[in-house]
JSON list of C-alpha atoms in Angstrom, two decimals:
[
{"chain": "A", "resi": 1, "resn": "MET", "atom": "CA", "xyz": [-191.54, -82.22, -40.05]},
{"chain": "A", "resi": 2, "resn": "ARG", "atom": "CA", "xyz": [-187.85, -81.54, -39.94]},
{"chain": "A", "resi": 3, "resn": "LEU", "atom": "CA", "xyz": [-185.26, -81.65, -37.11]},
{"chain": "A", "resi": 4, "resn": "GLU", "atom": "CA", "xyz": [-181.52, -81.14, -37.37]},
{"chain": "A", "resi": 5, "resn": "THR", "atom": "CA", "xyz": [-178.70, -82.39, -35.24]},
{"chain": "A", "resi": 6, "resn": "GLU", "atom": "CA", "xyz": [-174.99, -81.86, -35.68]},
{"chain": "A", "resi": 7, "resn": "ARG", "atom": "CA", "xyz": [-174.82, -84.67, -38.29]},
{"chain": "A", "resi": 8, "resn": "LEU", "atom": "CA", "xyz": [-178.34, -85.65, -39.14]},
{"chain": "A", "resi": 9, "resn": "THR", "atom": "CA", "xyz": [-181.47, -84.26, -40.81]},
{"chain": "A", "resi": 10, "resn": "LEU", "atom": "CA", "xyz": [-184.53, -85.95, -39.41]},
{"chain": "A", "resi": 11, "resn": "ARG", "atom": "CA", "xyz": [-187.47, -85.43, -41.81]},
{"chain": "A", "resi": 12, "resn": "SER", "atom": "CA", "xyz": [-190.69, -86.76, -43.28]},
{"chain": "A", "resi": 13, "resn": "TRP", "atom": "CA", "xyz": [-190.46, -89.41, -45.91]},
{"chain": "A", "resi": 14, "resn": "GLU", "atom": "CA", "xyz": [-190.25, -88.65, -49.61]},
{"chain": "A", "resi": 15, "resn": "GLU", "atom": "CA", "xyz": [-190.65, -90.81, -52.65]},
{"chain": "A", "resi": 16, "resn": "ARG", "atom": "CA", "xyz": [-186.91, -90.72, -53.26]},
{"chain": "A", "resi": 17, "resn": "ASP", "atom": "CA", "xyz": [-186.40, -92.74, -50.04]},
{"chain": "A", "resi": 18, "resn": "ARG", "atom": "CA", "xyz": [-187.90, -95.95, -51.43]},
{"chain": "A", "resi": 19, "resn": "ALA", "atom": "CA", "xyz": [-184.77, -97.63, -52.86]},
{"chain": "A", "resi": 20, "resn": "PRO", "atom": "CA", "xyz": [-182.43, -96.64, -50.04]},
{"chain": "A", "resi": 21, "resn": "LEU", "atom": "CA", "xyz": [-184.87, -97.64, -47.38]},
{"chain": "A", "resi": 22, "resn": "ALA", "atom": "CA", "xyz": [-185.46, -101.00, -49.15]},
{"chain": "A", "resi": 23, "resn": "SER", "atom": "CA", "xyz": [-181.73, -101.59, -49.07]},
{"chain": "A", "resi": 24, "resn": "ILE", "atom": "CA", "xyz": [-181.39, -100.84, -45.38]},
{"chain": "A", "resi": 25, "resn": "LEU", "atom": "CA", "xyz": [-184.46, -102.91, -44.32]},
{"chain": "A", "resi": 26, "resn": "GLY", "atom": "CA", "xyz": [-183.52, -105.71, -46.74]},
{"chain": "A", "resi": 27, "resn": "ASP", "atom": "CA", "xyz": [-180.29, -106.25, -44.98]},
{"chain": "A", "resi": 28, "resn": "PRO", "atom": "CA", "xyz": [-180.49, -109.39, -42.73]},
{"chain": "A", "resi": 29, "resn": "GLU", "atom": "CA", "xyz": [-177.97, -108.04, -40.32]},
{"chain": "A", "resi": 30, "resn": "VAL", "atom": "CA", "xyz": [-179.87, -104.75, -39.79]},
{"chain": "A", "resi": 31, "resn": "ARG", "atom": "CA", "xyz": [-183.03, -106.82, -39.27]},
{"chain": "A", "resi": 32, "resn": "ARG", "atom": "CA", "xyz": [-181.46, -109.55, -37.10]},
{"chain": "A", "resi": 33, "resn": "PHE", "atom": "CA", "xyz": [-183.78, -108.71, -34.16]},
{"chain": "A", "resi": 34, "resn": "TYR", "atom": "CA", "xyz": [-186.84, -108.71, -36.38]},
{"chain": "A", "resi": 35, "resn": "PRO", "atom": "CA", "xyz": [-188.67, -111.76, -37.81]},
{"chain": "A", "resi": 36, "resn": "SER", "atom": "CA", "xyz": [-187.08, -111.21, -41.21]},
{"chain": "A", "resi": 37, "resn": "ALA", "atom": "CA", "xyz": [-185.40, -108.78, -43.62]},
{"chain": "A", "resi": 38, "resn": "LEU", "atom": "CA", "xyz": [-187.87, -106.97, -45.81]},
{"chain": "A", "resi": 39, "resn": "THR", "atom": "CA", "xyz": [-188.41, -107.41, -49.50]},
{"chain": "A", "resi": 40, "resn": "PRO", "atom": "CA", "xyz": [-188.44, -104.21, -51.58]},
{"chain": "A", "resi": 41, "resn": "GLU", "atom": "CA", "xyz": [-192.27, -104.55, -51.70]},
{"chain": "A", "resi": 42, "resn": "GLN", "atom": "CA", "xyz": [-192.54, -104.94, -47.92]},
{"chain": "A", "resi": 43, "resn": "ALA", "atom": "CA", "xyz": [-190.25, -101.94, -47.31]},
{"chain": "A", "resi": 44, "resn": "GLY", "atom": "CA", "xyz": [-192.32, -99.90, -49.75]},
{"chain": "A", "resi": 45, "resn": "ALA", "atom": "CA", "xyz": [-195.50, -100.90, -47.85]},
{"chain": "A", "resi": 46, "resn": "GLN", "atom": "CA", "xyz": [-193.82, -99.85, -44.62]},
{"chain": "A", "resi": 47, "resn": "LEU", "atom": "CA", "xyz": [-192.91, -96.52, -46.16]},
{"chain": "A", "resi": 48, "resn": "ASP", "atom": "CA", "xyz": [-196.46, -96.04, -47.41]},
{"chain": "A", "resi": 49, "resn": "PHE", "atom": "CA", "xyz": [-197.81, -96.79, -43.89]},
{"chain": "A", "resi": 50, "resn": "ALA", "atom": "CA", "xyz": [-195.30, -94.36, -42.34]},
{"chain": "A", "resi": 51, "resn": "MET", "atom": "CA", "xyz": [-196.31, -91.58, -44.72]},
{"chain": "A", "resi": 52, "resn": "GLU", "atom": "CA", "xyz": [-200.02, -92.24, -44.02]},
{"chain": "A", "resi": 53, "resn": "ARG", "atom": "CA", "xyz": [-199.45, -92.17, -40.25]},
{"chain": "A", "resi": 54, "resn": "GLN", "atom": "CA", "xyz": [-197.45, -88.93, -40.44]},
{"chain": "A", "resi": 55, "resn": "ALA", "atom": "CA", "xyz": [-200.28, -87.35, -42.45]},
{"chain": "A", "resi": 56, "resn": "ALA", "atom": "CA", "xyz": [-202.99, -88.66, -40.09]},
{"chain": "A", "resi": 57, "resn": "VAL", "atom": "CA", "xyz": [-201.45, -88.10, -36.65]},
{"chain": "A", "resi": 58, "resn": "GLY", "atom": "CA", "xyz": [-198.42, -85.85, -37.21]},
{"chain": "A", "resi": 59, "resn": "VAL", "atom": "CA", "xyz": [-195.61, -88.24, -36.25]},
{"chain": "A", "resi": 60, "resn": "HIS", "atom": "CA", "xyz": [-194.32, -91.62, -37.18]},
{"chain": "A", "resi": 61, "resn": "PHE", "atom": "CA", "xyz": [-190.86, -93.05, -37.65]},
{"chain": "A", "resi": 62, "resn": "GLY", "atom": "CA", "xyz": [-189.24, -90.74, -40.18]},
{"chain": "A", "resi": 63, "resn": "ALA", "atom": "CA", "xyz": [-186.24, -90.51, -42.41]},
{"chain": "A", "resi": 64, "resn": "ALA", "atom": "CA", "xyz": [-182.65, -89.98, -41.14]},
{"chain": "A", "resi": 65, "resn": "GLU", "atom": "CA", "xyz": [-180.15, -88.56, -43.59]},
{"chain": "A", "resi": 66, "resn": "LEU", "atom": "CA", "xyz": [-176.60, -87.33, -43.30]},
{"chain": "A", "resi": 67, "resn": "ARG", "atom": "CA", "xyz": [-176.52, -83.58, -43.38]},
{"chain": "A", "resi": 68, "resn": "SER", "atom": "CA", "xyz": [-173.15, -83.63, -45.09]},
{"chain": "A", "resi": 69, "resn": "THR", "atom": "CA", "xyz": [-174.28, -85.69, -48.09]},
{"chain": "A", "resi": 70, "resn": "GLY", "atom": "CA", "xyz": [-178.10, -85.93, -48.00]},
{"chain": "A", "resi": 71, "resn": "ARG", "atom": "CA", "xyz": [-177.78, -89.75, -48.01]},
{"chain": "A", "resi": 72, "resn": "LEU", "atom": "CA", "xyz": [-180.63, -91.67, -46.36]},
{"chain": "A", "resi": 73, "resn": "VAL", "atom": "CA", "xyz": [-179.02, -93.72, -43.60]},
{"chain": "A", "resi": 74, "resn": "GLY", "atom": "CA", "xyz": [-182.02, -95.00, -41.74]},
{"chain": "A", "resi": 75, "resn": "LEU", "atom": "CA", "xyz": [-185.27, -94.39, -39.89]},
{"chain": "A", "resi": 76, "resn": "ILE", "atom": "CA", "xyz": [-185.86, -92.89, -36.53]},
{"chain": "A", "resi": 77, "resn": "GLY", "atom": "CA", "xyz": [-188.64, -91.12, -34.64]},
{"chain": "A", "resi": 78, "resn": "LEU", "atom": "CA", "xyz": [-191.69, -91.38, -32.49]},
{"chain": "A", "resi": 79, "resn": "ALA", "atom": "CA", "xyz": [-194.79, -93.40, -33.21]},
{"chain": "A", "resi": 80, "resn": "TRP", "atom": "CA", "xyz": [-198.11, -94.05, -31.48]},
{"chain": "A", "resi": 81, "resn": "ILE", "atom": "CA", "xyz": [-198.10, -97.58, -30.25]},
{"chain": "A", "resi": 82, "resn": "PRO", "atom": "CA", "xyz": [-200.82, -99.80, -31.87]},
{"chain": "A", "resi": 83, "resn": "ASP", "atom": "CA", "xyz": [-203.64, -100.82, -29.44]},
{"chain": "A", "resi": 84, "resn": "GLU", "atom": "CA", "xyz": [-202.69, -104.55, -29.89]},
{"chain": "A", "resi": 85, "resn": "THR", "atom": "CA", "xyz": [-199.16, -103.85, -28.56]},
{"chain": "A", "resi": 86, "resn": "ARG", "atom": "CA", "xyz": [-200.24, -101.32, -25.96]},
{"chain": "A", "resi": 87, "resn": "ASP", "atom": "CA", "xyz": [-202.62, -103.92, -24.57]},
{"chain": "A", "resi": 88, "resn": "ALA", "atom": "CA", "xyz": [-199.68, -106.30, -23.92]},
{"chain": "A", "resi": 89, "resn": "ILE", "atom": "CA", "xyz": [-197.61, -103.64, -22.07]},
{"chain": "A", "resi": 90, "resn": "PRO", "atom": "CA", "xyz": [-198.34, -102.93, -18.42]},
{"chain": "A", "resi": 91, "resn": "GLY", "atom": "CA", "xyz": [-199.61, -99.38, -18.08]},
{"chain": "A", "resi": 92, "resn": "ARG", "atom": "CA", "xyz": [-200.47, -99.19, -21.80]},
{"chain": "A", "resi": 93, "resn": "PRO", "atom": "CA", "xyz": [-197.88, -96.46, -22.86]},
{"chain": "A", "resi": 94, "resn": "ALA", "atom": "CA", "xyz": [-198.90, -94.38, -25.83]},
{"chain": "A", "resi": 95, "resn": "VAL", "atom": "CA", "xyz": [-195.74, -93.36, -27.73]},
{"chain": "A", "resi": 96, "resn": "GLU", "atom": "CA", "xyz": [-192.53, -95.14, -28.52]},
{"chain": "A", "resi": 97, "resn": "ILE", "atom": "CA", "xyz": [-189.21, -94.14, -29.96]},
{"chain": "A", "resi": 98, "resn": "GLY", "atom": "CA", "xyz": [-187.41, -96.34, -32.32]},
{"chain": "A", "resi": 99, "resn": "TRP", "atom": "CA", "xyz": [-184.62, -96.48, -34.98]},
{"chain": "A", "resi": 100, "resn": "GLN", "atom": "CA", "xyz": [-182.91, -98.62, -37.58]},
{"chain": "A", "resi": 101, "resn": "PHE", "atom": "CA", "xyz": [-179.67, -97.48, -39.32]},
{"chain": "A", "resi": 102, "resn": "ASP", "atom": "CA", "xyz": [-177.57, -98.71, -42.21]},
{"chain": "A", "resi": 103, "resn": "LYS", "atom": "CA", "xyz": [-174.95, -101.08, -40.72]},
{"chain": "A", "resi": 104, "resn": "SER", "atom": "CA", "xyz": [-172.12, -99.12, -42.38]},
{"chain": "A", "resi": 105, "resn": "LEU", "atom": "CA", "xyz": [-172.74, -96.35, -39.82]},
{"chain": "A", "resi": 106, "resn": "TRP", "atom": "CA", "xyz": [-173.18, -98.44, -36.69]},
{"chain": "A", "resi": 107, "resn": "GLY", "atom": "CA", "xyz": [-171.05, -97.38, -33.70]},
{"chain": "A", "resi": 108, "resn": "GLN", "atom": "CA", "xyz": [-170.76, -93.77, -34.68]},
{"chain": "A", "resi": 109, "resn": "GLY", "atom": "CA", "xyz": [-173.42, -92.43, -32.28]},
{"chain": "A", "resi": 110, "resn": "LEU", "atom": "CA", "xyz": [-175.98, -91.48, -34.81]},
{"chain": "A", "resi": 111, "resn": "ALA", "atom": "CA", "xyz": [-178.82, -93.36, -33.22]},
{"chain": "A", "resi": 112, "resn": "PRO", "atom": "CA", "xyz": [-178.40, -91.66, -29.76]},
{"chain": "A", "resi": 113, "resn": "GLU", "atom": "CA", "xyz": [-177.88, -88.27, -31.55]},
{"chain": "A", "resi": 114, "resn": "GLY", "atom": "CA", "xyz": [-181.12, -88.57, -33.55]},
{"chain": "A", "resi": 115, "resn": "ALA", "atom": "CA", "xyz": [-183.03, -90.07, -30.59]},
{"chain": "A", "resi": 116, "resn": "ARG", "atom": "CA", "xyz": [-182.19, -87.20, -28.30]},
{"chain": "A", "resi": 117, "resn": "ALA", "atom": "CA", "xyz": [-183.55, -84.72, -30.88]},
{"chain": "A", "resi": 118, "resn": "TRP", "atom": "CA", "xyz": [-186.72, -86.79, -31.17]},
{"chain": "A", "resi": 119, "resn": "LEU", "atom": "CA", "xyz": [-187.11, -86.94, -27.32]},
{"chain": "A", "resi": 120, "resn": "GLU", "atom": "CA", "xyz": [-186.72, -83.16, -27.10]},
{"chain": "A", "resi": 121, "resn": "HIS", "atom": "CA", "xyz": [-189.32, -82.70, -29.86]},
{"chain": "A", "resi": 122, "resn": "GLY", "atom": "CA", "xyz": [-191.72, -85.14, -28.16]},
{"chain": "A", "resi": 123, "resn": "PHE", "atom": "CA", "xyz": [-191.51, -83.49, -24.83]},
{"chain": "A", "resi": 124, "resn": "ASP", "atom": "CA", "xyz": [-191.23, -79.81, -25.84]},
{"chain": "A", "resi": 125, "resn": "ALA", "atom": "CA", "xyz": [-193.23, -79.52, -29.13]},
{"chain": "A", "resi": 126, "resn": "LEU", "atom": "CA", "xyz": [-195.70, -82.31, -28.73]},
{"chain": "A", "resi": 127, "resn": "GLY", "atom": "CA", "xyz": [-196.10, -82.03, -24.94]},
{"chain": "A", "resi": 128, "resn": "LEU", "atom": "CA", "xyz": [-195.71, -85.73, -24.25]},
{"chain": "A", "resi": 129, "resn": "SER", "atom": "CA", "xyz": [-195.25, -86.70, -20.65]},
{"chain": "A", "resi": 130, "resn": "GLU", "atom": "CA", "xyz": [-193.60, -90.09, -21.32]},
{"chain": "A", "resi": 131, "resn": "ILE", "atom": "CA", "xyz": [-191.91, -91.95, -24.15]},
{"chain": "A", "resi": 132, "resn": "VAL", "atom": "CA", "xyz": [-191.02, -95.56, -24.13]},
{"chain": "A", "resi": 133, "resn": "ALA", "atom": "CA", "xyz": [-188.78, -97.87, -26.24]},
{"chain": "A", "resi": 134, "resn": "PHE", "atom": "CA", "xyz": [-188.95, -101.67, -26.47]},
{"chain": "A", "resi": 135, "resn": "THR", "atom": "CA", "xyz": [-186.99, -104.24, -28.15]},
{"chain": "A", "resi": 136, "resn": "PHE", "atom": "CA", "xyz": [-186.31, -108.00, -28.11]},
{"chain": "A", "resi": 137, "resn": "ARG", "atom": "CA", "xyz": [-184.45, -108.79, -24.87]},
{"chain": "A", "resi": 138, "resn": "GLY", "atom": "CA", "xyz": [-181.37, -109.96, -26.74]},
{"chain": "A", "resi": 139, "resn": "ASN", "atom": "CA", "xyz": [-181.02, -106.73, -28.66]},
{"chain": "A", "resi": 140, "resn": "LEU", "atom": "CA", "xyz": [-178.18, -105.21, -26.50]},
{"chain": "A", "resi": 141, "resn": "PRO", "atom": "CA", "xyz": [-177.05, -102.58, -29.00]},
{"chain": "A", "resi": 142, "resn": "SER", "atom": "CA", "xyz": [-180.51, -100.93, -28.93]},
{"chain": "A", "resi": 143, "resn": "GLN", "atom": "CA", "xyz": [-180.69, -101.26, -25.16]},
{"chain": "A", "resi": 144, "resn": "ARG", "atom": "CA", "xyz": [-177.33, -99.43, -24.97]},
{"chain": "A", "resi": 145, "resn": "VAL", "atom": "CA", "xyz": [-178.83, -96.57, -27.00]},
{"chain": "A", "resi": 146, "resn": "MET", "atom": "CA", "xyz": [-181.87, -96.42, -24.75]},
{"chain": "A", "resi": 147, "resn": "THR", "atom": "CA", "xyz": [-179.55, -96.14, -21.74]},
{"chain": "A", "resi": 148, "resn": "LYS", "atom": "CA", "xyz": [-177.35, -93.51, -23.46]},
{"chain": "A", "resi": 149, "resn": "ILE", "atom": "CA", "xyz": [-180.39, -91.31, -24.12]},
{"chain": "A", "resi": 150, "resn": "GLY", "atom": "CA", "xyz": [-181.47, -91.40, -20.52]},
{"chain": "A", "resi": 151, "resn": "MET", "atom": "CA", "xyz": [-184.03, -94.10, -20.63]},
{"chain": "A", "resi": 152, "resn": "THR", "atom": "CA", "xyz": [-184.40, -96.49, -17.72]},
{"chain": "A", "resi": 153, "resn": "ARG", "atom": "CA", "xyz": [-185.46, -100.20, -18.06]},
{"chain": "A", "resi": 154, "resn": "ASP", "atom": "CA", "xyz": [-188.73, -101.06, -16.43]},
{"chain": "A", "resi": 155, "resn": "PRO", "atom": "CA", "xyz": [-188.58, -104.85, -15.82]},
{"chain": "A", "resi": 156, "resn": "ALA", "atom": "CA", "xyz": [-192.13, -104.86, -14.50]},
{"chain": "A", "resi": 157, "resn": "SER", "atom": "CA", "xyz": [-193.23, -103.76, -18.01]},
{"chain": "A", "resi": 158, "resn": "ASP", "atom": "CA", "xyz": [-191.35, -106.36, -20.03]},
{"chain": "A", "resi": 159, "resn": "PHE", "atom": "CA", "xyz": [-193.76, -108.21, -22.28]},
{"chain": "A", "resi": 160, "resn": "GLU", "atom": "CA", "xyz": [-194.33, -110.84, -24.87]},
{"chain": "A", "resi": 161, "resn": "HIS", "atom": "CA", "xyz": [-194.75, -109.01, -28.26]},
{"chain": "A", "resi": 162, "resn": "PRO", "atom": "CA", "xyz": [-198.28, -109.90, -29.47]},
{"chain": "A", "resi": 163, "resn": "ARG", "atom": "CA", "xyz": [-197.42, -109.68, -33.13]},
{"chain": "A", "resi": 164, "resn": "LEU", "atom": "CA", "xyz": [-195.12, -112.71, -32.75]},
{"chain": "A", "resi": 165, "resn": "PRO", "atom": "CA", "xyz": [-196.49, -116.17, -32.12]},
{"chain": "A", "resi": 166, "resn": "PRO", "atom": "CA", "xyz": [-196.07, -117.85, -28.71]},
{"chain": "A", "resi": 167, "resn": "GLY", "atom": "CA", "xyz": [-192.72, -119.59, -28.49]},
{"chain": "A", "resi": 168, "resn": "HIS", "atom": "CA", "xyz": [-191.17, -117.36, -31.17]},
{"chain": "A", "resi": 169, "resn": "PRO", "atom": "CA", "xyz": [-187.58, -116.67, -30.07]},
{"chain": "A", "resi": 170, "resn": "LEU", "atom": "CA", "xyz": [-187.88, -112.89, -30.60]},
{"chain": "A", "resi": 171, "resn": "ARG", "atom": "CA", "xyz": [-191.15, -112.58, -28.71]},
{"chain": "A", "resi": 172, "resn": "PRO", "atom": "CA", "xyz": [-189.72, -111.61, -25.21]},
{"chain": "A", "resi": 173, "resn": "HIS", "atom": "CA", "xyz": [-189.32, -107.83, -25.15]},
{"chain": "A", "resi": 174, "resn": "VAL", "atom": "CA", "xyz": [-187.85, -105.39, -22.57]},
{"chain": "A", "resi": 175, "resn": "LEU", "atom": "CA", "xyz": [-189.19, -101.91, -22.08]},
{"chain": "A", "resi": 176, "resn": "TYR", "atom": "CA", "xyz": [-187.43, -98.67, -21.22]},
{"chain": "A", "resi": 177, "resn": "ARG", "atom": "CA", "xyz": [-189.10, -95.41, -20.15]},
{"chain": "A", "resi": 178, "resn": "ILE", "atom": "CA", "xyz": [-188.26, -91.74, -20.01]},
{"chain": "A", "resi": 179, "resn": "SER", "atom": "CA", "xyz": [-190.52, -88.99, -18.79]},
{"chain": "A", "resi": 180, "resn": "ARG", "atom": "CA", "xyz": [-190.56, -85.20, -19.29]},
{"chain": "A", "resi": 181, "resn": "ALA", "atom": "CA", "xyz": [-189.39, -84.70, -15.67]}
]
């Protein structure tokens, strides 16, 4: 899998991505809206899972690298929502879009640029009828990206993330939708 935008190459993961991904996901600021930053071992396990999912179902969050340098700068893509999470969301949407980028590149429009390419791929190449995005309700930067790429918040589908315990401050999530139409 490979998509290109003006500034990004969006591709499947490769073994060479382990150390740079661990650096990005190990940054507490990058992971401030997640329960914790990841250890190198946890980031490696996440990479292994993403590679397995890509092989099994064709898509999962993939690598984002700068076209100009080939430097890995984050992850972005589409993923099938696990049943446990789907069951918590009204309407049980099937596919989400998501991203995490190296903080040194925040504010440069890379997330919306890559997300638009993934949306186009999802609707045109994969034939999806709807894609959702969700995040902790306090994650305003990601919500701005969702709005920039044409997604609309669906307050009736906001939910408590089932992978976080009741009362966890990051548990309340908002949901945004976009359809092929």
